[in-house]
Short mmCIF file of C-alpha atoms and ligand atoms in Angstrom, two decimals:
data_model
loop_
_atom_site.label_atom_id
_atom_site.label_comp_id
_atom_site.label_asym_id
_atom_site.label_seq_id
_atom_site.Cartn_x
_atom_site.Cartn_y
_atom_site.Cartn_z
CA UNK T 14 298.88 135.17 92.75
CA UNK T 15 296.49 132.77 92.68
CA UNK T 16 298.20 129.00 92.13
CA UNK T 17 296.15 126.69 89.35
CA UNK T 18 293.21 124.54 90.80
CA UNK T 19 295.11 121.19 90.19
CA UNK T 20 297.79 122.08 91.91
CA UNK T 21 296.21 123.29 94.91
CA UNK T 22 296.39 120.78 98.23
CA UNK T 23 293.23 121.05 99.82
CA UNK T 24 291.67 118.69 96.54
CA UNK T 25 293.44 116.23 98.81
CA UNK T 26 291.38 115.85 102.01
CA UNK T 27 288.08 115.81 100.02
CA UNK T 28 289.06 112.23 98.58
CA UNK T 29 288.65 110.03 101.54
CA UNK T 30 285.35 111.44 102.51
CA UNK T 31 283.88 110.78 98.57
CA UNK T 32 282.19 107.11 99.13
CA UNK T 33 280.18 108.84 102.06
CA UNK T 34 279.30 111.70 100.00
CA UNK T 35 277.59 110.01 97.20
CA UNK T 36 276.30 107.35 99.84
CA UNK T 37 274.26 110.07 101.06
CA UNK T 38 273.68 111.58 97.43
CA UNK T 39 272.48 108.45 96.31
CA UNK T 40 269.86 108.12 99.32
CA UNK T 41 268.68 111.69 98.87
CA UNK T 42 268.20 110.69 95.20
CA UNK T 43 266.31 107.93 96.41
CA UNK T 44 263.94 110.14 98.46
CA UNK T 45 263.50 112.48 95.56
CA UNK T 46 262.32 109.88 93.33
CA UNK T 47 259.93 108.43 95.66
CA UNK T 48 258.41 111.64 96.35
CA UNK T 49 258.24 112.77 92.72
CA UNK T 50 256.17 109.52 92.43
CA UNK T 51 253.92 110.56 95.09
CA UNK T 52 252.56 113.82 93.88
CA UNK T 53 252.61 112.37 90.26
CA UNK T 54 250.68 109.25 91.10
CA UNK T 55 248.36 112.18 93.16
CA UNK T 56 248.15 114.39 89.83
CA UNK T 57 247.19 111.29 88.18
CA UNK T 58 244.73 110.77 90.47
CA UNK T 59 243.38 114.18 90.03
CA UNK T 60 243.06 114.77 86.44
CA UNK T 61 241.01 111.66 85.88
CA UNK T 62 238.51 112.55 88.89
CA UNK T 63 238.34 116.41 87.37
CA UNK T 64 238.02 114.47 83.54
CA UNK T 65 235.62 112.15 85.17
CA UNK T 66 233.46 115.02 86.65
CA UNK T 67 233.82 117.26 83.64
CA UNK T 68 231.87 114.44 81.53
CA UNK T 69 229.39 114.16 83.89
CA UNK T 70 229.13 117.52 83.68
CA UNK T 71 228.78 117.73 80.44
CA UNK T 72 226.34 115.05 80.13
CA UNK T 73 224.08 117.25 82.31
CA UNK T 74 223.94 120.04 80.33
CA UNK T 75 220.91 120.64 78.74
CA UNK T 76 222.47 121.14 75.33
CA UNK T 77 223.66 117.47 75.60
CA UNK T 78 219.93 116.67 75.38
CA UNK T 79 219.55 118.36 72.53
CA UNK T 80 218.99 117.08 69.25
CA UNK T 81 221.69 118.88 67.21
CA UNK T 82 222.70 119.08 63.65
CA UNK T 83 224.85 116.54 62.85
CA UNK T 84 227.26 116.62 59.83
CA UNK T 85 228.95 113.47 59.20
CA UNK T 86 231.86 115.06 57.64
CA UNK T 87 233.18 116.80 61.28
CA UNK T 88 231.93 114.16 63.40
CA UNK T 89 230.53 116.79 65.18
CA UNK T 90 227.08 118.01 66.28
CA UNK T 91 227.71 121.50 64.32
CA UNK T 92 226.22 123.60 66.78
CA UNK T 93 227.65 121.76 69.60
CA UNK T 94 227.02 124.30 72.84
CA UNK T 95 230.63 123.84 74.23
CA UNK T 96 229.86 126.34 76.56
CA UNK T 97 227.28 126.71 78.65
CA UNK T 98 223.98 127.58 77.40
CA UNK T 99 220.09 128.13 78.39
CA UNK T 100 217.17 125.32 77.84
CA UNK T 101 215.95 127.13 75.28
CA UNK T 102 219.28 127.61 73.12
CA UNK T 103 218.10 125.97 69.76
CA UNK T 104 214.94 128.42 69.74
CA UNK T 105 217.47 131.22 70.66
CA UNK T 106 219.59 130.52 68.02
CA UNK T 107 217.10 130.84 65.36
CA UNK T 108 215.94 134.14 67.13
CA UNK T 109 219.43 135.79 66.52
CA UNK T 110 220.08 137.92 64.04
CA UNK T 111 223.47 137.19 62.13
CA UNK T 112 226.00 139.65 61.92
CA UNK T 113 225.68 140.63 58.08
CA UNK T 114 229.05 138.55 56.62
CA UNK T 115 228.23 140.18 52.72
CA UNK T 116 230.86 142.41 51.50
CA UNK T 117 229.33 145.95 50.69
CA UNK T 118 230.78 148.00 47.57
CA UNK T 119 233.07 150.00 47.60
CA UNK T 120 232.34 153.58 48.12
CA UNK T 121 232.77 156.32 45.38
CA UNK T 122 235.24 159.25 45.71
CA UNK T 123 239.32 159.21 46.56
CA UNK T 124 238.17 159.77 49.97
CA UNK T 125 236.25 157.08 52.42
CA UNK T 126 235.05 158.79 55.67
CA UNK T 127 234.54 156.16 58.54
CA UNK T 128 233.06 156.84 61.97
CA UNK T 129 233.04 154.58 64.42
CA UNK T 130 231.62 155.34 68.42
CA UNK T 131 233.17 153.26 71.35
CA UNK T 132 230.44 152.05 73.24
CA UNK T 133 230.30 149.67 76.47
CA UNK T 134 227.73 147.61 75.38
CA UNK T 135 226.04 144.51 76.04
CA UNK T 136 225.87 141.63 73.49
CA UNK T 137 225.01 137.98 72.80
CA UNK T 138 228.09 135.78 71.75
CA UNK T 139 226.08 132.45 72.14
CA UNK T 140 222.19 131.96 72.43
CA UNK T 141 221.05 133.42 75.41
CA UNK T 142 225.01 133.75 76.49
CA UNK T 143 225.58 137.53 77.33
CA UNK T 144 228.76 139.74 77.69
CA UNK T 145 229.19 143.21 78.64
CA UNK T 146 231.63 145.06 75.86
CA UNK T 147 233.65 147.26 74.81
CA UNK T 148 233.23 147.64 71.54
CA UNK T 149 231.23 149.18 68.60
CA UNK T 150 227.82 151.15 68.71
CA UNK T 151 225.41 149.44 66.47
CA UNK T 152 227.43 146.67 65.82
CA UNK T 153 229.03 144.72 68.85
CA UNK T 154 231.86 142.91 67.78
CA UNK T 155 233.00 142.68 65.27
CA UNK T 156 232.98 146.06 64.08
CA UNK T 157 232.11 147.19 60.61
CA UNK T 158 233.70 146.17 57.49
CA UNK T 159 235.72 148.78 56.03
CA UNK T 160 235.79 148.47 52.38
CA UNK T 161 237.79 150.58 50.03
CA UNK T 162 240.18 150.25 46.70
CA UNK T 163 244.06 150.58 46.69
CA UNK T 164 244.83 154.02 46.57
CA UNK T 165 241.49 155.53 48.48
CA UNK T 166 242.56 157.70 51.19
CA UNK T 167 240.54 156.66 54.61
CA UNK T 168 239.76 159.31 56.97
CA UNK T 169 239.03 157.15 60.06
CA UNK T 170 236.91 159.65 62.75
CA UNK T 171 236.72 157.63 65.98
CA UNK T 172 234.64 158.42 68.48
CA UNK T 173 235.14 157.56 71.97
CA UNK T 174 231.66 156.75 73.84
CA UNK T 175 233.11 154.68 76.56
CA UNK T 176 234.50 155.13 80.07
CA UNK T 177 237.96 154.54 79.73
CA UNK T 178 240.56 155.67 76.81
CA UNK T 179 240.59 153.74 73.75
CA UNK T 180 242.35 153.86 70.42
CA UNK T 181 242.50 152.46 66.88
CA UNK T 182 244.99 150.67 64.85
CA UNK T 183 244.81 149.46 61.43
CA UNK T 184 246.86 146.90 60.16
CA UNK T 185 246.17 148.29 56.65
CA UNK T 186 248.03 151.46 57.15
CA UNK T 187 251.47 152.72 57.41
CA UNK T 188 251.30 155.45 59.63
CA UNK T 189 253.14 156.55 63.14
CA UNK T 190 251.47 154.66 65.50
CA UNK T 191 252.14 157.20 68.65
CA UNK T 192 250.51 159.81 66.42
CA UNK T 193 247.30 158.10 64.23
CA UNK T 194 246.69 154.99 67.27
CA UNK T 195 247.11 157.81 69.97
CA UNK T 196 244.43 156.93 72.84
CA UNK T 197 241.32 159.32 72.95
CA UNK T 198 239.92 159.82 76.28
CA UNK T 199 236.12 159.26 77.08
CA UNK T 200 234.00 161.80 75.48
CA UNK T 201 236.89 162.68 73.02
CA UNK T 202 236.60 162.18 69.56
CA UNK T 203 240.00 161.76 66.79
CA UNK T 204 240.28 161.77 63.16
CA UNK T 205 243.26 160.83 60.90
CA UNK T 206 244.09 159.74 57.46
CA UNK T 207 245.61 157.09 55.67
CA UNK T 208 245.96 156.23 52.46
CA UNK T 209 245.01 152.52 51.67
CA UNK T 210 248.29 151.37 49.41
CA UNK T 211 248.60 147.67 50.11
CA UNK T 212 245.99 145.57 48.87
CA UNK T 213 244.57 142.65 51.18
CA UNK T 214 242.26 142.09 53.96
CA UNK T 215 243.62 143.62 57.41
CA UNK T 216 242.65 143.52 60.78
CA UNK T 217 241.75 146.86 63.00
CA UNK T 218 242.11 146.97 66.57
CA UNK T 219 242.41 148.89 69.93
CA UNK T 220 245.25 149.48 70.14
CA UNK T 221 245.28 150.82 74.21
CA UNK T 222 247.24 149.20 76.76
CA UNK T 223 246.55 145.99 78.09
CA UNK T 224 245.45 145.08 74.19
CA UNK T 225 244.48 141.81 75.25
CA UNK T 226 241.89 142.77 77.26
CA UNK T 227 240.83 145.32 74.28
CA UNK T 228 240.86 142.91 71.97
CA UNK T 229 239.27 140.00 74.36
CA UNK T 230 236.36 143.12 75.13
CA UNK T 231 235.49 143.06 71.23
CA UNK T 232 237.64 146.21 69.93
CA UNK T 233 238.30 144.71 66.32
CA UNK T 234 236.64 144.12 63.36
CA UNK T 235 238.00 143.90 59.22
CA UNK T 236 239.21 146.68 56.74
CA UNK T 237 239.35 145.04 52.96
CA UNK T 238 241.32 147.14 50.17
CA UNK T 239 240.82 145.71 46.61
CA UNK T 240 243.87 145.71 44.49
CA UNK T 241 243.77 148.18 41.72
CA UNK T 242 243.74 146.04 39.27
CA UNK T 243 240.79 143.45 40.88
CA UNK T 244 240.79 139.78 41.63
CA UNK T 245 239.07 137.50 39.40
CA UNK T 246 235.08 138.29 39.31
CA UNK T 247 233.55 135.83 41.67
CA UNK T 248 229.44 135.31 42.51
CA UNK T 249 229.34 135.85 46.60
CA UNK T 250 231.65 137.55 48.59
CA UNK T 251 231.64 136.97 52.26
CA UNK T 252 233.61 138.57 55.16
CA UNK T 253 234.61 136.24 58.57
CA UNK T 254 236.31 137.73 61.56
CA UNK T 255 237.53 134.45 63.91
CA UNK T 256 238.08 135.51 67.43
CA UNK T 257 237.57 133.93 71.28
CA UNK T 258 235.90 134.78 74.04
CA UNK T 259 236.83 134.46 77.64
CA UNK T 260 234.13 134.27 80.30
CA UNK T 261 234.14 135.51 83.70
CA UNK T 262 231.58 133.22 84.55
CA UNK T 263 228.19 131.25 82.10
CA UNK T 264 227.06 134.79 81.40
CA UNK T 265 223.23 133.35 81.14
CA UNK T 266 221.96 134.86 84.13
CA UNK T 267 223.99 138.01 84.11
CA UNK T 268 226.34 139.36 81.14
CA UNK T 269 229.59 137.74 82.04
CA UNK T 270 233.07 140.29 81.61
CA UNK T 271 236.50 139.50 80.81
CA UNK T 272 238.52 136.56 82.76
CA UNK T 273 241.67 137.56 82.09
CA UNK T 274 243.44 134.80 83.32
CA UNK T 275 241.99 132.51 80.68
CA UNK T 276 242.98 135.31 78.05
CA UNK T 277 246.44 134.75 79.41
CA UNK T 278 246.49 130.97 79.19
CA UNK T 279 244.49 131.10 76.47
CA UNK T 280 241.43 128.65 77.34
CA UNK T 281 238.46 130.21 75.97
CA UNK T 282 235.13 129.38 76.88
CA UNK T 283 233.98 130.30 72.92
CA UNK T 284 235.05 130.71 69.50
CA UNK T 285 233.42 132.12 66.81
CA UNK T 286 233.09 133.69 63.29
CA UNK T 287 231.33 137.31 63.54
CA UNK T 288 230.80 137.38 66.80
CA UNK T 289 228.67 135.12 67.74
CA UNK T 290 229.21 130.95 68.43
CA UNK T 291 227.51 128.89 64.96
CA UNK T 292 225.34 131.71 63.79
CA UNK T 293 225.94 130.22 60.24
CA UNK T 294 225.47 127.03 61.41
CA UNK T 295 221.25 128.15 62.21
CA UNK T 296 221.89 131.30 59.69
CA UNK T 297 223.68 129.75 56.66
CA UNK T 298 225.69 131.30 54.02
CA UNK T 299 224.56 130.90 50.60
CA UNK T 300 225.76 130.29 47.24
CA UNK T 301 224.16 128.95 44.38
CA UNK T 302 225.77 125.35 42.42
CA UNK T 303 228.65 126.43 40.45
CA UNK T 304 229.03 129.54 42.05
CA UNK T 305 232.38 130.74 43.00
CA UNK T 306 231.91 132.47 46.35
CA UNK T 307 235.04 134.01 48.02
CA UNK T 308 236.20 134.52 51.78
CA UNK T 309 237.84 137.00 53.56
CA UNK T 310 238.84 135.83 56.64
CA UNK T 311 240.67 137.79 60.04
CA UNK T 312 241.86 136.19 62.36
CA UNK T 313 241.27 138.76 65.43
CA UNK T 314 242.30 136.72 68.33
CA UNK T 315 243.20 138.22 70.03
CA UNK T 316 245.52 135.35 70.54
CA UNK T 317 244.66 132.27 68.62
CA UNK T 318 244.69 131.05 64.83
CA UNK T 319 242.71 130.32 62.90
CA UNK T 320 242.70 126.95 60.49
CA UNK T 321 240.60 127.58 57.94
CA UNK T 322 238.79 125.14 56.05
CA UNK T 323 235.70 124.42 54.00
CA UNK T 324 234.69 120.63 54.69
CA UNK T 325 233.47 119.33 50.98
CA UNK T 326 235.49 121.77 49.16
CA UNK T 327 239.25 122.99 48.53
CA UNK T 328 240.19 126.46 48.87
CA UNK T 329 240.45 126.82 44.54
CA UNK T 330 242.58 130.37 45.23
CA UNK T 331 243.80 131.12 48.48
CA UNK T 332 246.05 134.17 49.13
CA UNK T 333 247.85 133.22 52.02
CA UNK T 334 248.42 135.87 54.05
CA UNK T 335 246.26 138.44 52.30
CA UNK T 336 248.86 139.26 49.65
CA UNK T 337 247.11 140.17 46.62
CA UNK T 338 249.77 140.80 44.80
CA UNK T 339 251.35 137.65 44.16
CA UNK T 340 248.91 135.01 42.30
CA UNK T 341 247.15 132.68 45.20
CA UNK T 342 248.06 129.35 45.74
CA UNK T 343 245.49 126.86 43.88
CA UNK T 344 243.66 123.83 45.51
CA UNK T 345 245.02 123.81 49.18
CA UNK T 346 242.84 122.24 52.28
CA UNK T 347 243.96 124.24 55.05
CA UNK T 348 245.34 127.38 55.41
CA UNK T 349 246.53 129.38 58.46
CA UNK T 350 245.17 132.53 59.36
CA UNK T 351 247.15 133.64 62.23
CA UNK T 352 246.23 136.03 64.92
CA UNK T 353 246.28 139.27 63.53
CA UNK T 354 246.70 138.36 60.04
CA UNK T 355 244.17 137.88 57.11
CA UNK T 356 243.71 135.81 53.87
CA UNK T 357 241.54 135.69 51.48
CA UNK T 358 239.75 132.35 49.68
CA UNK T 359 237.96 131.16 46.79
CA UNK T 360 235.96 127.81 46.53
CA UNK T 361 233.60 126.86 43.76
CA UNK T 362 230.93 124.42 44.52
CA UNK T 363 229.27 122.40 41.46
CA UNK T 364 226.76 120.09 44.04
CA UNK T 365 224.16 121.57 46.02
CA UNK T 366 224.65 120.89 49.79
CA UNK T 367 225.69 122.19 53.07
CA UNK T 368 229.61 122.86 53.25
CA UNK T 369 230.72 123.71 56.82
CA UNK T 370 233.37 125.92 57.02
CA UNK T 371 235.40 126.27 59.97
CA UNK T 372 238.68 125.96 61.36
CA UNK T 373 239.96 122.92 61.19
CA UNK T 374 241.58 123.18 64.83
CA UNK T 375 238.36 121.00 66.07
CA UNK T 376 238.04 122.59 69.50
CA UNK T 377 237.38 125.39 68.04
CA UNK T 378 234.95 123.76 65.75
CA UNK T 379 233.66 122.43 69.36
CA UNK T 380 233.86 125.80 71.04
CA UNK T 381 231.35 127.45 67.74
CA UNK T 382 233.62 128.68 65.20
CA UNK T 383 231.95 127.09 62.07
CA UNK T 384 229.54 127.82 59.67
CA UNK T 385 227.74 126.33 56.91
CA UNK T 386 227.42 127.85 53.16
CA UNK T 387 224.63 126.58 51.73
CA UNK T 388 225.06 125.55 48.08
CA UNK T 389 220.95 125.73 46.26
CA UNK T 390 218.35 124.47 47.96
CA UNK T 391 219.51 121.05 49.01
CA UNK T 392 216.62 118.96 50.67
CA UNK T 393 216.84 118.19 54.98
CA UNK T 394 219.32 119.46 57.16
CA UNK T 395 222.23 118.47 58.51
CA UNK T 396 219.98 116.62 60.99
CA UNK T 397 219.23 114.25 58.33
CU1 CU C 1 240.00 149.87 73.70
#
């Protein structure tokens, strides 16, 4: 039977030997702390030559040369080429063709048949910044906007055209995922159904295993069900899928591919709306004065928010977290679309102008995810 601790003798030898012991703690200590100093002071030392070489980096960069549109409001040059781009990237820009952000009507019928083909495919995600893939044939990424009423039944064909499996999941459904966001295998196609019951704007994604890297490669894109009974009537209707990108290398020479360890710390090298870094900023928006024009914004990540925010403007309706059926939330700044989440916003601009709209977490802003609606015919630019 084991006797209790405080009664046991050998506690007694230890005693005379204690002074020495923390002698010999206390100059270990000592050691510790001066060579936790060292490597700090040499951390120091390194993070202000790598800061000190990433401005001069930066100040080499041909878009730094560039004579950008400024808007006073962001403090920022709007299309500010984080990244890095070509001489040319200004001409480039104005080259691109935007992703089409208009919401399309809703189709006729109780049933809404959507096909979608996998495709590896290169695209442009900045001007003259390339990136090989996986995503949608005829549309890069995002893919098309799926638009249908509460209480349409989708029949969602998917079509694999790639080389490895892929899948897809919608957000908007409640379905068995192991049987409707099954992975088809190359050459494959699958069809299931769903019928569209919860009003809102959802995000749809590959859904195959690792989904980062799906989602990094471009596999998502924006389904929006209408409530039965519909929102407010509003004059411009616009749809904006946030995500990042994450570079293997500049992708200018050669299409870049997926880094994944940046997806995994989650440093991007760009953000955007629709694809594609400040394609509104070239390619604006537009609404006319007085017009009520709404958002529908997904955040697709495939890991980071977005803030979103119209600069000039307050979000007059916003239904935070795409639930359309509770009344919005009335003339808020800022709201959070998280990653893999939607929301949908309504701003009404009396003054003609340029409005940016972006999110609001400014390295994104810095990295390309802004736009600008353009409210009449204002005169300049935001070079002015
Ligand atoms: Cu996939």
């Amino acid at each position: 039977m084991a006797s209790h601790p405080a009664t046991t003798p050998y506690h007694k030898p230890v005693e005379p030997d204690s002074s020495a012991f923390f002698k010999v703690a206390a100059m270990l200590l000592g050691i510790l702390v001066a060579v936790v100093g060292f490597f700090a002071l040499m951390m120091w030392a390194d993070a202000r030559s790598s800061r000190d070489s990433a401005s001069g980096a930066a100040a080499d960069t041909p878009a730094a040369t560039h004579d950008h549109a400024t808007d006073h409001n962001t403090a920022l040059p709007l299309n500010s080429f984080a990244g890095v781009v070509p001489e040319n990237a200004l001409a480039l820009a104005e080259a691109h063709k935007p992703y089409d952000a208009a919401l399309q009507p809703v189709p006729a019928g109780d049933l809404v048949k959507v096909q979608m083909t996998l495709k590896d495919m290169t695209v442009e995600i900045a001007p003259g910044v390339k990136y090989d893939t996986w995503a949608f044939d005829g549309h890069g990424a995002p893919g098309p906007v799926v638009h249908v009423r509460e209480g349409q039944t989708v029949e969602m064909t998917l079509k694999n055209g790639g080389a490895i499996p892929h899948s897809i999941d919608f957000h908007a459904a409640r379905i068995a995922p192991n049987i409707a966001f099954k992975d088809v295998m190359p050459g494959d196609s699958f069809t299931f159904r769903f019928r569209a019951g919860d009003p809102g704007v959802f995000m749809y994604h590959c859904g195959t295993k690792p989904v980062l890297a799906h989602i990094a490669n471009g596999m998502y894109g924006a389904i929006v069900v209408d409530p039965a009974k519909p929102l407010p009537a509003v004059d411009n209707e616009y749809v904006l899928v946030a995500s990042e990108w994450y570079l293997s290398d500049d992708g200018i020479k050669q299409p870049a591919s997926l880094d994944m360890a940046k997806a995994r710390a989650m440093m991007p090298d760009w953000t955007t709306f629709n694809g594609y870094a400040n394609q509104y900023v070239t390619h604006p928006l537009t609404a006319k004065p007085g017009d009520t024009t709404r958002f529908y914004v997904v955040a697709a990540g495939p890991t980071l928010d977005t803030n979103f925010h119209v600069v000039g403007g307050l979000l007059d309706r916003a239904w935070v977290n795409g639930d359309l059926t509770n009344p919005p939330q009335n003339g808020v700044q800022t709201v959070l679309v998280p990653a893999g989440g939607g929301a949908v916003f309504d701003v009404r601009l009396d003054e003609k102008g340029l409005y940016p709209f972006v999110s609001h977490a400014f390295a994104h802003v810095d990295l390309g995810q802004v736009g600008l609606l353009k409210v009449g015919n204002p005169k300049g630019t935001m070079s002015h």
